Amino acid sequence: MSTTAMHPGTTRPAPAGVAPMVGVPADRHWLAVAGEAIGQVVVPEQFGSEAEAQRYIADLDRIQAQIAGKRLSAVAAAGRSGVAEGRGRNGTQAWLAGASRQGSREAARDVKLASALDEGLPATGAALSDGDVTPGHVEVIATAMTALPETLTPGEVEIVEEHLVERAKVVDPGTLRKEARRVLEQANASVAEVDAHHDRVVRDEEAAALEKVKLTYFDNRDGTMNIHATVTTYAGQVLIGLLQQMTSPRTLSNRDARERQSTEVAEVAEGAEVGEGAEVAEVSEGESAEPANCCEAAESDVAAGVEPKSPRDWARERGLAFTQVLEHLPTDELTGSNGATLLVTMREEDLTAALDSVEDPECGQDLLTPDRTSRPATCETGHEISAGEARRAACNAGLVPVVLGGESQPLDIGRAKRLFTEPQRRALATEYDSCAAEGCDRPFSWAELHHLTPWARGGPTDLTNALPLCWQDHRRIHNPDYVHERIREPDGTLTIRFHLRRP
């Protein structure tokens, strides 16, 4: 008679072809096997190529996603089993936070995702189990599916979910979130219906964000204060855009050059006073003691890649810039326009949309309401705001609208000038939110505008010939040690891919 290996304390046989693990309950056998297998993985000290490293990371990402899927299934099972009540906890969220030693916010997110997968989203759950998507993708898909109109048929809902899952396999959660706002296109909805749904989703996000806004402060009694604020993304990007301009490498290099020049002038003046024979030209009011090429010299240092003797404390630089902003706020004109602006692109019909007239049965009269078919506007940072929010901010001069289809300042000025103008820079910011070099995430506000065809070789100072590059990549594109290729992206923008030139 043949015998079958049994797990200790159980009557369930060990899986065929797998030796039983002593002391491990049957229902946790594969968990133990997986843990033991992961422990046997030895990460190489070096990879033979970038492709090899990418494959290795991709394999680990897939395993991590599969484990996350199993964990969410376990969280859902724990909720169905009522384990929280047995431990005297106030719900599965509180139980999970204690059982897994994670924060309450993370536990709440996990319980929400587990419930969403347990109650539906079959295609999403299958993709997570296969390791094709991450929990971040699942969160985006679950949110998008919840926001769908109730008028969709079950078949249309299934089509929408499958489309989002397929996109989740090739894009990151942030990109998927943007695409999901217009997912009604997959349900054969009209353009007006897609726009209305898009704007409603953004409005709901803005309303939820306002509920989270807060500010706390504490006087350290040493001449400083701690300020902690949670603001809307739009308001935060207005501030960050301003601080980035004030702390860009070129701006700070120019400031350092001016400070050095001022020190040198002061030293010369001091030498003259003690009889060293040095002469200092008299400077009239309104003139500068700086040489004409002071800023140019600083820019040359930056372009040449000269690094400061000690690395900058960027947190302190931003703190100094923020202090300057606070000290120069127009407190006597708080109800008027503000100086900080954010470039926002929107259609002319959305900016100038007329108010709709709707009948109110209680009031017995028509009331005016903003057009609900407007399409959201897009900030230069890529963040979307509802059409209504854009129109509101425009009233306060909080943004500069780039109206598509309307008359605006001339942007293509041929060869009349060598340097790009501020209107051109703003226009280019509607297409790029960062440096155009592949893999570079330095913000657009740090970028310099590069002539694709050099001006000296007849290249025009037009938008079609402009490309934003951070100073490092701008220097690299002119470095003969590098070659580069231009990759045209689906949205029409260019990406620069650099390669070291072969000997």
Coordinates of C-alpha atoms in Angstrom, one line a residue:
M1 CA 0.0 0.0 0.0
S2 CA 1.4 3.4 -0.9
T3 CA 1.7 6.1 1.6
T4 CA 1.2 9.8 1.1
A5 CA 3.1 12.5 3.0
M6 CA 0.8 14.5 5.3
H7 CA 1.2 17.9 6.9
P8 CA 1.7 17.7 10.6
G9 CA -1.6 18.0 12.4
T10 CA -3.7 17.8 9.3
T11 CA -5.3 15.2 7.1
R12 CA -4.6 17.2 3.9
P13 CA -1.8 15.7 1.7
A14 CA 1.1 17.8 0.7
P15 CA 1.0 19.0 -2.9
A16 CA 2.2 16.4 -5.4
G17 CA 5.9 16.6 -6.0
V18 CA 6.5 19.0 -3.1
A19 CA 8.1 17.8 0.1
P20 CA 6.0 18.7 3.2
M21 CA 7.3 21.5 5.3
V22 CA 7.5 20.5 8.9
G23 CA 5.5 22.6 11.3
V24 CA 3.6 24.5 8.6
P25 CA -0.2 24.3 8.5
A26 CA -1.6 23.1 5.2
D27 CA -3.3 26.3 4.3
R28 CA 0.0 28.2 4.6
H29 CA 2.2 25.7 2.8
W30 CA 2.6 27.7 -0.4
L31 CA 3.2 30.9 1.6
A32 CA 6.1 29.1 3.3
V33 CA 7.4 27.8 0.0
A34 CA 7.2 31.2 -1.6
G35 CA 9.0 32.8 1.4
E36 CA 11.7 30.2 1.3
A37 CA 12.1 30.6 -2.5
I38 CA 12.5 34.4 -2.2
G39 CA 15.1 33.9 0.5
Q40 CA 17.1 31.8 -2.0
V41 CA 17.2 34.7 -4.5
V42 CA 20.7 36.2 -4.8
V43 CA 20.8 39.6 -6.4
P44 CA 24.0 40.0 -8.5
E45 CA 26.5 42.6 -7.5
Q46 CA 26.5 43.9 -11.1
F47 CA 24.4 43.4 -14.2
G48 CA 25.9 42.7 -17.6
S49 CA 23.7 45.2 -19.3
E50 CA 20.8 47.7 -18.8
A51 CA 18.4 45.3 -20.4
E52 CA 19.4 42.5 -18.0
A53 CA 18.8 44.9 -15.0
Q54 CA 15.5 45.9 -16.4
R55 CA 14.3 42.3 -16.8
Y56 CA 15.4 41.5 -13.3
I57 CA 13.5 44.5 -11.8
A58 CA 10.5 43.6 -13.9
D59 CA 10.4 40.1 -12.6
L60 CA 10.6 41.3 -9.0
D61 CA 7.8 43.9 -9.7
R62 CA 5.6 41.1 -11.0
I63 CA 6.2 39.0 -7.9
Q64 CA 5.5 41.9 -5.7
A65 CA 2.2 42.7 -7.5
Q66 CA 1.1 39.0 -7.2
I67 CA 1.9 39.1 -3.5
A68 CA -0.1 42.3 -3.1
G69 CA -3.0 40.7 -4.9
K70 CA -3.0 37.7 -2.5
R71 CA -2.7 40.1 0.5
L72 CA -5.8 42.1 -0.6
S73 CA -7.7 38.8 -1.0
A74 CA -6.7 38.0 2.5
V75 CA -7.8 41.4 3.8
A76 CA -11.2 40.8 2.1
A77 CA -11.4 37.4 3.7
A78 CA -10.6 38.8 7.1
G79 CA -13.4 41.3 6.7
R80 CA -15.9 38.6 5.8
S81 CA -14.7 36.5 8.8
G82 CA -15.4 39.2 11.3
V83 CA -11.9 39.0 12.8
A84 CA -12.1 42.7 13.9
E85 CA -15.1 41.9 16.2
G86 CA -13.2 39.0 17.7
R87 CA -10.3 41.2 18.7
G88 CA -12.5 44.0 19.9
R89 CA -11.4 46.3 17.0
N90 CA -13.6 49.0 15.5
G91 CA -13.7 47.6 12.0
T92 CA -11.3 45.8 9.6
Q93 CA -9.3 49.0 9.1
A94 CA -8.4 49.3 12.7
W95 CA -7.6 45.6 13.0
L96 CA -5.4 45.6 9.9
A97 CA -3.5 48.6 11.1
G98 CA -2.6 46.8 14.2
A99 CA -2.0 43.4 12.7
S100 CA 0.3 44.7 9.9
R101 CA 1.9 47.5 11.8
Q102 CA 0.9 50.1 9.2
G103 CA -0.6 53.5 9.5
S104 CA -4.4 53.9 9.6
R105 CA -4.4 55.8 6.2
E106 CA -2.6 52.9 4.5
A107 CA -4.9 50.4 6.2
A108 CA -8.0 52.3 5.0
R109 CA -6.7 52.3 1.5
D110 CA -6.0 48.5 1.6
V111 CA -9.5 47.7 3.0
K112 CA -11.1 49.9 0.3
L113 CA -9.2 48.2 -2.5
A114 CA -9.9 44.7 -1.1
S115 CA -13.6 45.5 -0.9
A116 CA -13.6 46.9 -4.5
L117 CA -11.9 43.7 -5.8
D118 CA -14.1 41.4 -3.7
E119 CA -17.4 43.1 -4.9
G120 CA -16.5 43.3 -8.6
L121 CA -13.7 44.3 -11.0
P122 CA -13.0 40.8 -12.2
A123 CA -10.6 41.8 -15.0
T124 CA -8.7 44.0 -12.6
G125 CA -8.4 41.3 -10.0
A126 CA -7.1 38.8 -12.6
A127 CA -4.5 41.2 -13.8
L128 CA -3.2 41.9 -10.3
S129 CA -3.1 38.2 -9.6
D130 CA -1.0 37.7 -12.7
G131 CA 1.3 40.6 -11.7
D132 CA 0.5 42.6 -14.7
V133 CA -0.7 45.7 -12.7
T134 CA 0.1 47.2 -9.4
P135 CA -2.1 48.2 -6.4
G136 CA -1.6 51.8 -7.6
H137 CA -3.2 50.9 -10.9
V138 CA -6.0 49.0 -9.1
E139 CA -6.8 52.1 -7.0
V140 CA -7.1 54.3 -10.1
I141 CA -9.3 51.7 -11.9
A142 CA -11.6 51.3 -8.8
T143 CA -12.0 55.1 -8.5
A144 CA -12.7 55.5 -12.2
M145 CA -15.3 52.7 -12.2
T146 CA -17.1 54.1 -9.2
A147 CA -17.4 57.5 -11.0
L148 CA -19.0 56.0 -14.1
P149 CA -22.6 57.1 -14.9
E150 CA -25.3 54.7 -13.8
T151 CA -26.8 54.9 -17.3
L152 CA -24.1 52.6 -18.7
T153 CA -25.1 49.0 -19.5
P154 CA -23.2 46.0 -17.8
G155 CA -21.6 45.3 -21.2
E156 CA -20.3 48.9 -21.5
V157 CA -19.0 48.8 -17.9
E158 CA -17.1 45.6 -18.7
I159 CA -15.6 47.2 -21.8
V160 CA -14.5 50.2 -19.8
E161 CA -12.8 48.0 -17.1
E162 CA -11.0 45.9 -19.7
H163 CA -9.7 49.0 -21.5
L164 CA -8.4 50.5 -18.2
V165 CA -6.7 47.2 -17.4
E166 CA -5.0 47.0 -20.8
R167 CA -3.8 50.6 -20.4
A168 CA -2.6 49.8 -16.8
K169 CA -0.3 47.2 -18.3
V170 CA 1.7 49.8 -20.2
V171 CA 1.4 53.2 -18.3
D172 CA 2.1 54.3 -14.8
P173 CA -0.8 55.1 -12.4
G174 CA -0.5 58.9 -12.8
T175 CA -0.9 58.6 -16.6
L176 CA -3.7 56.1 -16.2
R177 CA -5.6 58.5 -13.8
K178 CA -5.5 61.2 -16.5
E179 CA -6.7 58.8 -19.2
A180 CA -9.4 57.4 -17.0
R181 CA -11.1 60.8 -16.9
R182 CA -12.1 60.4 -20.5
V183 CA -12.8 56.7 -20.4
L184 CA -16.4 57.2 -21.5
E185 CA -15.0 57.3 -25.0
Q186 CA -14.7 53.5 -24.8
A187 CA -18.5 53.4 -24.3
N188 CA -19.2 55.2 -27.5
A189 CA -20.4 58.3 -25.7
S190 CA -20.7 61.6 -27.5
V191 CA -17.9 64.2 -27.2
A192 CA -20.2 66.4 -25.1
E193 CA -20.9 63.5 -22.7
V194 CA -17.2 62.7 -22.4
D195 CA -16.4 66.3 -21.7
A196 CA -19.2 66.6 -19.2
H197 CA -18.0 63.4 -17.3
H198 CA -14.4 64.6 -17.5
D199 CA -15.2 67.9 -15.9
R200 CA -17.5 66.3 -13.3
V201 CA -14.6 64.0 -12.2
V202 CA -12.2 66.9 -11.9
R203 CA -14.8 69.0 -10.0
D204 CA -15.3 66.1 -7.6
E205 CA -11.6 65.8 -7.1
E206 CA -11.3 69.5 -6.4
A207 CA -14.2 69.4 -3.8
A208 CA -12.5 66.4 -2.1
A209 CA -9.2 68.3 -2.1
L210 CA -10.8 71.4 -0.5
E211 CA -12.0 69.2 2.4
K212 CA -8.4 68.3 3.2
V213 CA -7.0 71.8 3.1
K214 CA -5.4 73.0 6.4
L215 CA -2.6 75.0 7.8
T216 CA -0.8 74.7 11.2
Y217 CA 2.0 76.8 12.6
F218 CA 4.3 76.8 15.6
D219 CA 6.4 79.6 17.0
N220 CA 9.8 78.1 17.8
R221 CA 10.7 81.3 19.9
D222 CA 14.1 81.4 18.3
G223 CA 13.3 83.7 15.4
T224 CA 11.8 81.0 13.3
M225 CA 8.3 79.5 12.8
N226 CA 7.3 76.0 11.6
I227 CA 4.5 76.1 9.0
H228 CA 2.8 73.0 7.7
A229 CA 0.1 73.4 5.1
T230 CA -2.0 71.1 3.0
V231 CA -3.4 73.0 0.0
T232 CA -5.0 72.1 -3.3
T233 CA -2.7 70.9 -6.1
Y234 CA -3.5 74.0 -8.2
A235 CA -2.6 76.4 -5.4
G236 CA 0.5 74.5 -4.5
Q237 CA 1.7 74.5 -8.1
V238 CA 1.3 78.2 -8.3
L239 CA 3.6 78.5 -5.3
I240 CA 6.1 75.8 -6.4
G241 CA 6.3 77.3 -9.9
L242 CA 7.3 80.7 -8.4
L243 CA 9.8 79.1 -6.0
Q244 CA 11.4 77.0 -8.8
Q245 CA 11.9 80.2 -10.9
M246 CA 13.5 81.9 -7.9
T247 CA 15.8 79.0 -7.1
S248 CA 16.7 77.7 -10.6
P249 CA 20.4 77.0 -11.0
R250 CA 20.8 79.9 -13.5
T251 CA 19.1 82.4 -11.2
L252 CA 21.2 81.4 -8.2
S253 CA 24.4 81.4 -10.2
N254 CA 23.6 84.9 -11.4
R255 CA 22.9 86.0 -7.8
D256 CA 26.2 84.5 -6.7
A257 CA 28.0 86.3 -9.4
R258 CA 26.5 89.6 -8.4
E259 CA 27.4 89.0 -4.8
R260 CA 31.0 88.2 -5.8
Q261 CA 31.2 91.3 -7.9
S262 CA 29.8 93.4 -5.1
T263 CA 32.5 92.0 -2.8
E264 CA 35.2 92.7 -5.3
V265 CA 34.1 96.3 -5.7
A266 CA 33.9 96.8 -2.0
E267 CA 37.5 95.5 -1.6
V268 CA 38.8 97.8 -4.3
A269 CA 37.0 100.7 -2.7
E270 CA 38.5 99.8 0.7
G271 CA 42.0 99.6 -0.9
A272 CA 41.6 103.1 -2.3
E273 CA 40.7 104.5 1.1
V274 CA 43.9 103.2 2.6
G275 CA 46.0 104.6 -0.1
E276 CA 46.7 101.6 -2.4
G277 CA 46.2 103.8 -5.4
A278 CA 43.2 102.0 -6.8
E279 CA 40.5 104.0 -8.5
V280 CA 36.8 103.4 -8.4
A281 CA 34.5 104.9 -10.9
E282 CA 31.7 106.9 -9.5
V283 CA 28.3 105.3 -9.9
S284 CA 25.3 107.4 -10.5
E285 CA 21.9 106.7 -9.0
G286 CA 20.0 104.1 -11.0
E287 CA 23.2 102.6 -12.5
S288 CA 24.9 99.4 -11.5
A289 CA 28.4 98.9 -10.2
E290 CA 28.4 95.5 -11.9
P291 CA 30.2 95.0 -15.2
A292 CA 28.1 94.6 -18.3
N293 CA 29.1 90.9 -18.6
C294 CA 28.6 89.9 -15.0
C295 CA 25.5 87.9 -15.6
E296 CA 26.9 86.6 -18.9
A297 CA 29.9 85.3 -17.0
A298 CA 27.7 83.5 -14.5
E299 CA 25.7 82.0 -17.3
S300 CA 29.0 80.9 -19.0
D301 CA 30.0 79.1 -15.8
V302 CA 26.7 77.3 -15.6
A303 CA 26.9 76.4 -19.3
A304 CA 30.4 75.1 -18.8
G305 CA 29.2 72.8 -16.0
V306 CA 31.1 74.6 -13.2
E307 CA 29.9 73.1 -9.9
P308 CA 29.9 75.1 -6.7
K309 CA 32.6 74.3 -4.2
S310 CA 30.0 72.9 -1.8
P311 CA 26.6 71.4 -2.8
R312 CA 23.7 73.7 -2.4
D313 CA 21.2 73.2 0.4
W314 CA 18.1 73.3 -1.8
A315 CA 15.7 73.1 1.1
R316 CA 17.2 76.2 2.5
E317 CA 17.2 78.0 -0.9
R318 CA 13.5 77.3 -1.2
G319 CA 13.0 78.4 2.4
L320 CA 14.7 81.7 1.6
A321 CA 12.7 82.2 -1.5
F322 CA 9.5 81.4 0.3
T323 CA 10.4 83.9 3.0
Q324 CA 10.9 86.6 0.3
V325 CA 7.5 85.7 -1.2
L326 CA 5.8 86.1 2.2
E327 CA 7.5 89.4 2.9
H328 CA 6.4 90.8 -0.4
L329 CA 2.8 89.8 -0.4
P330 CA 0.5 92.7 -1.3
T331 CA -1.4 92.6 2.1
D332 CA -3.1 95.9 1.2
E333 CA -4.6 94.5 -1.9
L334 CA -5.7 91.0 -0.8
T335 CA -8.9 91.2 -2.7
G336 CA -7.3 92.2 -6.0
S337 CA -5.2 90.3 -8.5
N338 CA -2.1 88.4 -7.4
G339 CA 1.3 88.4 -9.0
A340 CA 1.8 84.6 -9.1
T341 CA 0.5 83.2 -12.4
L342 CA 0.1 79.7 -13.8
L343 CA -0.3 79.1 -17.5
V344 CA -3.5 77.2 -18.3
T345 CA -4.6 75.9 -21.7
M346 CA -8.3 75.7 -22.5
R347 CA -10.6 76.0 -25.4
E348 CA -12.1 79.3 -26.3
E349 CA -15.7 78.0 -26.0
D350 CA -14.9 76.8 -22.5
L351 CA -13.4 80.0 -21.3
T352 CA -16.3 82.1 -22.7
A353 CA -19.0 79.6 -22.1
A354 CA -22.4 81.2 -21.6
L355 CA -24.5 80.4 -18.5
D356 CA -27.2 77.9 -18.9
S357 CA -30.7 78.7 -17.8
V358 CA -32.4 76.0 -15.6
E359 CA -35.8 76.0 -14.0
D360 CA -36.0 75.7 -10.2
P361 CA -39.3 74.2 -9.2
E362 CA -39.1 75.6 -5.6
C363 CA -38.2 79.2 -6.7
G364 CA -40.5 79.1 -9.7
Q365 CA -37.9 80.8 -11.9
D366 CA -35.0 80.2 -14.1
L367 CA -31.5 80.2 -12.5
L368 CA -28.1 80.5 -14.2
T369 CA -25.6 77.7 -13.9
P370 CA -22.2 77.1 -15.6
D371 CA -22.2 75.0 -18.7
R372 CA -21.6 71.4 -17.7
T373 CA -20.3 70.3 -21.1
S374 CA -17.1 72.3 -20.8
R375 CA -13.8 70.5 -21.0
P376 CA -11.3 70.8 -18.1
A377 CA -8.3 73.1 -18.5
T378 CA -4.7 71.9 -18.3
C379 CA -2.0 73.7 -16.3
E380 CA 1.5 74.0 -17.6
T381 CA 2.5 71.4 -15.0
G382 CA 0.1 68.9 -16.5
H383 CA -2.4 69.2 -13.7
E384 CA -6.0 69.5 -14.7
I385 CA -8.5 71.9 -13.2
S386 CA -12.2 72.1 -14.0
A387 CA -13.4 74.7 -16.5
G388 CA -15.2 76.5 -13.7
E389 CA -12.1 76.7 -11.5
A390 CA -10.1 78.0 -14.5
R391 CA -12.7 80.8 -15.2
R392 CA -12.7 81.7 -11.5
A393 CA -8.9 81.9 -11.3
A394 CA -8.8 83.9 -14.5
C395 CA -11.0 86.6 -12.9
N396 CA -8.3 87.0 -10.2
A397 CA -5.4 87.0 -12.8
G398 CA -4.2 83.8 -11.1
L399 CA -3.6 82.2 -14.4
V400 CA -2.7 83.2 -18.0
P401 CA -5.1 81.5 -20.3
V402 CA -3.8 80.0 -23.6
V403 CA -7.0 80.1 -25.6
L404 CA -7.0 77.4 -28.3
G405 CA -8.5 78.8 -31.5
G406 CA -8.4 82.4 -30.4
E407 CA -6.2 85.4 -31.3
S408 CA -3.0 85.8 -29.2
Q409 CA 0.4 87.3 -29.2
P410 CA 2.6 86.5 -32.2
L411 CA 4.6 83.4 -31.3
D412 CA 6.5 82.7 -34.5
I413 CA 8.8 85.6 -35.1
G414 CA 11.2 84.1 -37.7
R415 CA 14.8 85.3 -37.5
A416 CA 14.0 88.8 -36.1
K417 CA 15.5 87.8 -32.8
R418 CA 18.0 85.1 -31.5
L419 CA 16.4 84.6 -28.1
F420 CA 13.0 83.2 -27.5
T421 CA 10.4 85.5 -26.0
E422 CA 8.4 85.0 -22.8
P423 CA 5.2 84.5 -24.7
Q424 CA 6.9 81.7 -26.7
R425 CA 8.2 80.2 -23.5
R426 CA 4.8 80.2 -22.1
A427 CA 3.4 78.6 -25.2
L428 CA 6.0 75.8 -25.1
A429 CA 5.0 75.2 -21.5
T430 CA 1.7 73.9 -22.7
E431 CA 3.5 71.1 -24.5
Y432 CA 6.2 70.2 -22.1
D433 CA 6.2 70.1 -18.3
S434 CA 9.9 69.1 -17.9
C435 CA 13.2 68.8 -19.7
A436 CA 12.9 67.0 -23.0
A437 CA 15.8 64.7 -22.4
E438 CA 14.8 61.1 -21.9
G439 CA 14.7 60.2 -18.2
C440 CA 15.2 63.8 -17.0
D441 CA 12.5 65.1 -14.7
R442 CA 13.8 68.6 -14.1
P443 CA 10.8 71.0 -14.3
F444 CA 10.1 73.2 -17.3
S445 CA 10.8 76.3 -15.2
W446 CA 14.4 75.2 -14.9
A447 CA 14.7 74.7 -18.7
E448 CA 16.5 76.7 -21.3
L449 CA 15.1 76.8 -24.8
H450 CA 17.3 75.1 -27.3
H451 CA 17.3 75.8 -31.1
L452 CA 16.9 72.5 -32.8
T453 CA 18.4 74.0 -35.9
P454 CA 21.1 76.4 -34.6
W455 CA 20.3 80.1 -35.1
A456 CA 23.8 80.6 -36.5
R457 CA 23.0 78.1 -39.2
G458 CA 19.8 79.8 -40.2
G459 CA 17.4 78.2 -37.7
P460 CA 14.4 80.4 -36.8
T461 CA 13.4 81.5 -33.3
D462 CA 10.1 79.9 -33.7
L463 CA 8.2 77.3 -31.6
T464 CA 8.7 74.6 -34.2
N465 CA 12.4 75.0 -33.6
A466 CA 12.3 75.2 -29.8
L467 CA 13.0 72.5 -27.3
P468 CA 13.2 72.8 -23.5
L469 CA 16.4 71.4 -22.0
C470 CA 17.8 71.7 -18.4
W471 CA 21.2 73.4 -18.3
Q472 CA 23.0 70.0 -17.9
D473 CA 21.3 68.4 -21.0
H474 CA 21.6 71.7 -22.9
R475 CA 25.3 71.5 -22.3
R476 CA 25.3 67.8 -23.2
I477 CA 23.6 68.4 -26.5
H478 CA 26.4 70.8 -27.5
N479 CA 29.1 68.4 -26.2
P480 CA 30.9 66.6 -29.1
D481 CA 31.4 63.6 -26.8
Y482 CA 27.7 62.8 -27.1
V483 CA 25.3 62.0 -30.0
H484 CA 21.6 62.2 -29.7
E485 CA 18.5 61.0 -31.4
R486 CA 15.1 62.8 -31.6
I487 CA 12.1 60.7 -30.8
R488 CA 8.7 62.0 -31.9
E489 CA 6.2 61.1 -29.2
P490 CA 2.5 60.3 -30.0
D491 CA 1.5 63.8 -28.6
G492 CA 3.8 65.5 -31.1
T493 CA 6.5 66.4 -28.6
L494 CA 10.1 65.5 -29.0
T495 CA 12.3 63.4 -26.6
I496 CA 16.1 63.6 -26.8
R497 CA 17.9 60.3 -26.2
F498 CA 21.7 60.7 -25.6
H499 CA 24.4 58.2 -26.3
L500 CA 28.1 58.4 -25.7
R501 CA 29.9 58.7 -29.0
R502 CA 31.8 55.5 -29.8
P503 CA 35.6 55.9 -30.1

